[in-house]
Amino acid sequence: MSRLETKQFHFQLVPTAGVTMVRQLFAKYELDAANAGITYTLDMKLTAGHELMLTVDSDRIEQVYANIVYNAIKFTRRGGFITVKVEIRDEPSELVIRLTDSGVGISDEDLPHIFERFYKASKSRSNSGGSGLGLAIAKEIVQYHGGQIWAESRLGEGCSISFSLPMHRI
Ligand code: ADP
């Protein structure tokens, strides 16, 4: 059982500058992507002048981001890409962070299940070495913040994992 489910997991929600947080999160994994031979790009039109506030536990949001980016690295071959696209959406006002990779992708059959505990898509079951828990925990964390997490993918055509966080402009 995950620590979240056993309630041993404490959140510290703090007003946080969203643009700065995303830039720092992105930068933290540049070396891992480079070592894997993957082109890793941030596509964010927002600058410090557009700073926006999120109320988040930034360690927990990093856990979400890390899980998504490590999966993307794991399932993408050398020479591939990972793009991080960051956008603001209105009604409700939220920040959407989308990581798209050019990796192996996920079948239509597996796609609805990847946020379930211990689920590992059949193609990766034998060799990915993961626990199948990462995205289930990521979902709990994002939902705790009032956001959503979702996936779009086709087998052989890469994968996009997106998550949203409610925000208010300053
Ligand atoms: P794991 O620890 O096995 O990576 P996750 O919960 O993080 O567990 O992911 C669940 C499953 O979703 C993975 O085992 C894999 O089959 C699939 N998956 C997640 N991200 C990707 C991705 N970027 N490309 C292809 N498959 C993915």
mmCIF file of C-alpha atoms in Angstrom, residues 56-130:
data_model
loop_
_atom_site.group_PDB
_atom_site.id
_atom_site.type_symbol
_atom_site.label_atom_id
_atom_site.label_comp_id
_atom_site.label_asym_id
_atom_site.label_seq_id
_atom_site.Cartn_x
_atom_site.Cartn_y
_atom_site.Cartn_z
ATOM 1 C CA VAL A 56 1.550 23.424 -3.737
ATOM 2 C CA ASP A 57 3.804 21.091 -1.846
ATOM 3 C CA SER A 58 6.743 21.522 -4.208
ATOM 4 C CA ASP A 59 8.500 18.322 -3.056
ATOM 5 C CA ARG A 60 5.392 16.318 -3.891
ATOM 6 C CA ILE A 61 5.017 18.077 -7.273
ATOM 7 C CA GLU A 62 8.633 17.219 -7.959
ATOM 8 C CA GLN A 63 7.800 13.583 -7.186
ATOM 9 C CA VAL A 64 5.041 13.737 -9.832
ATOM 10 C CA TYR A 65 7.304 15.381 -12.400
ATOM 11 C CA ALA A 66 10.206 13.028 -11.680
ATOM 12 C CA ASN A 67 8.039 9.967 -12.125
ATOM 13 C CA ILE A 68 6.755 11.196 -15.479
ATOM 14 C CA VAL A 69 10.145 12.282 -16.785
ATOM 15 C CA TYR A 70 11.907 9.079 -15.649
ATOM 16 C CA ASN A 71 9.239 6.992 -17.385
ATOM 17 C CA ALA A 72 9.691 9.094 -20.520
ATOM 18 C CA ILE A 73 13.460 8.543 -20.394
ATOM 19 C CA LYS A 74 13.026 4.812 -19.699
ATOM 20 C CA PHE A 75 10.669 4.228 -22.631
ATOM 21 C CA THR A 76 12.472 6.429 -25.203
ATOM 22 C CA ARG A 77 15.463 5.310 -27.253
ATOM 23 C CA ARG A 78 18.681 7.285 -27.715
ATOM 24 C CA GLY A 79 18.125 9.904 -30.403
ATOM 25 C CA GLY A 80 14.519 10.476 -29.313
ATOM 26 C CA PHE A 81 12.956 13.532 -27.729
ATOM 27 C CA ILE A 82 11.029 14.653 -24.669
ATOM 28 C CA THR A 83 9.234 17.999 -24.831
ATOM 29 C CA VAL A 84 7.795 19.750 -21.794
ATOM 30 C CA LYS A 85 4.983 22.095 -22.799
ATOM 31 C CA VAL A 86 3.579 24.497 -20.217
ATOM 32 C CA GLU A 87 0.343 26.405 -20.753
ATOM 33 C CA ILE A 88 -2.215 28.412 -18.843
ATOM 34 C CA ARG A 89 -5.858 27.460 -19.225
ATOM 35 C CA ASP A 90 -8.896 29.423 -18.135
ATOM 36 C CA GLU A 91 -12.145 28.306 -16.530
ATOM 37 C CA PRO A 92 -10.954 26.884 -14.320
ATOM 38 C CA SER A 93 -7.725 28.841 -14.169
ATOM 39 C CA GLU A 94 -4.966 26.261 -14.173
ATOM 40 C CA LEU A 95 -1.410 25.540 -15.218
ATOM 41 C CA VAL A 96 -1.049 22.505 -17.481
ATOM 42 C CA ILE A 97 2.309 20.740 -17.733
ATOM 43 C CA ARG A 98 2.575 18.173 -20.543
ATOM 44 C CA LEU A 99 5.532 15.853 -21.135
ATOM 45 C CA THR A 100 5.538 14.328 -24.610
ATOM 46 C CA ASP A 101 8.059 11.667 -25.594
ATOM 47 C CA SER A 102 8.910 9.854 -28.824
ATOM 48 C CA GLY A 103 9.187 6.499 -27.073
ATOM 49 C CA VAL A 104 7.516 3.097 -27.402
ATOM 50 C CA GLY A 105 4.030 4.390 -26.555
ATOM 51 C CA ILE A 106 1.165 2.583 -24.816
ATOM 52 C CA SER A 107 -1.463 0.352 -26.410
ATOM 53 C CA ASP A 108 -5.165 1.281 -26.412
ATOM 54 C CA GLU A 109 -5.701 -1.734 -24.171
ATOM 55 C CA ASP A 110 -3.186 -0.594 -21.536
ATOM 56 C CA LEU A 111 -3.811 3.161 -21.673
ATOM 57 C CA PRO A 112 -6.905 3.297 -19.412
ATOM 58 C CA HIS A 113 -5.059 1.401 -16.668
ATOM 59 C CA ILE A 114 -1.671 3.049 -16.277
ATOM 60 C CA PHE A 115 -2.734 5.121 -13.254
ATOM 61 C CA GLU A 116 -3.831 2.001 -11.379
ATOM 62 C CA ARG A 117 -1.650 0.619 -8.642
ATOM 63 C CA PHE A 118 0.892 -2.014 -9.746
ATOM 64 C CA TYR A 119 -0.203 -1.775 -13.379
ATOM 65 C CA LYS A 120 2.553 -2.274 -15.916
ATOM 66 C CA ALA A 121 1.755 -2.376 -19.618
ATOM 67 C CA SER A 122 2.390 -5.796 -21.130
ATOM 68 C CA LYS A 123 5.220 -4.601 -23.411
ATOM 69 C CA SER A 124 7.231 -3.335 -20.472
ATOM 70 C CA ARG A 125 6.214 -5.856 -17.825
ATOM 71 C CA SER A 126 9.247 -8.094 -18.119
ATOM 72 C CA ASN A 127 12.041 -5.552 -18.459
ATOM 73 C CA SER A 128 11.154 -2.075 -17.214
ATOM 74 C CA GLY A 129 12.123 -2.751 -13.621
ATOM 75 C CA GLY A 130 9.498 -0.339 -12.263
#
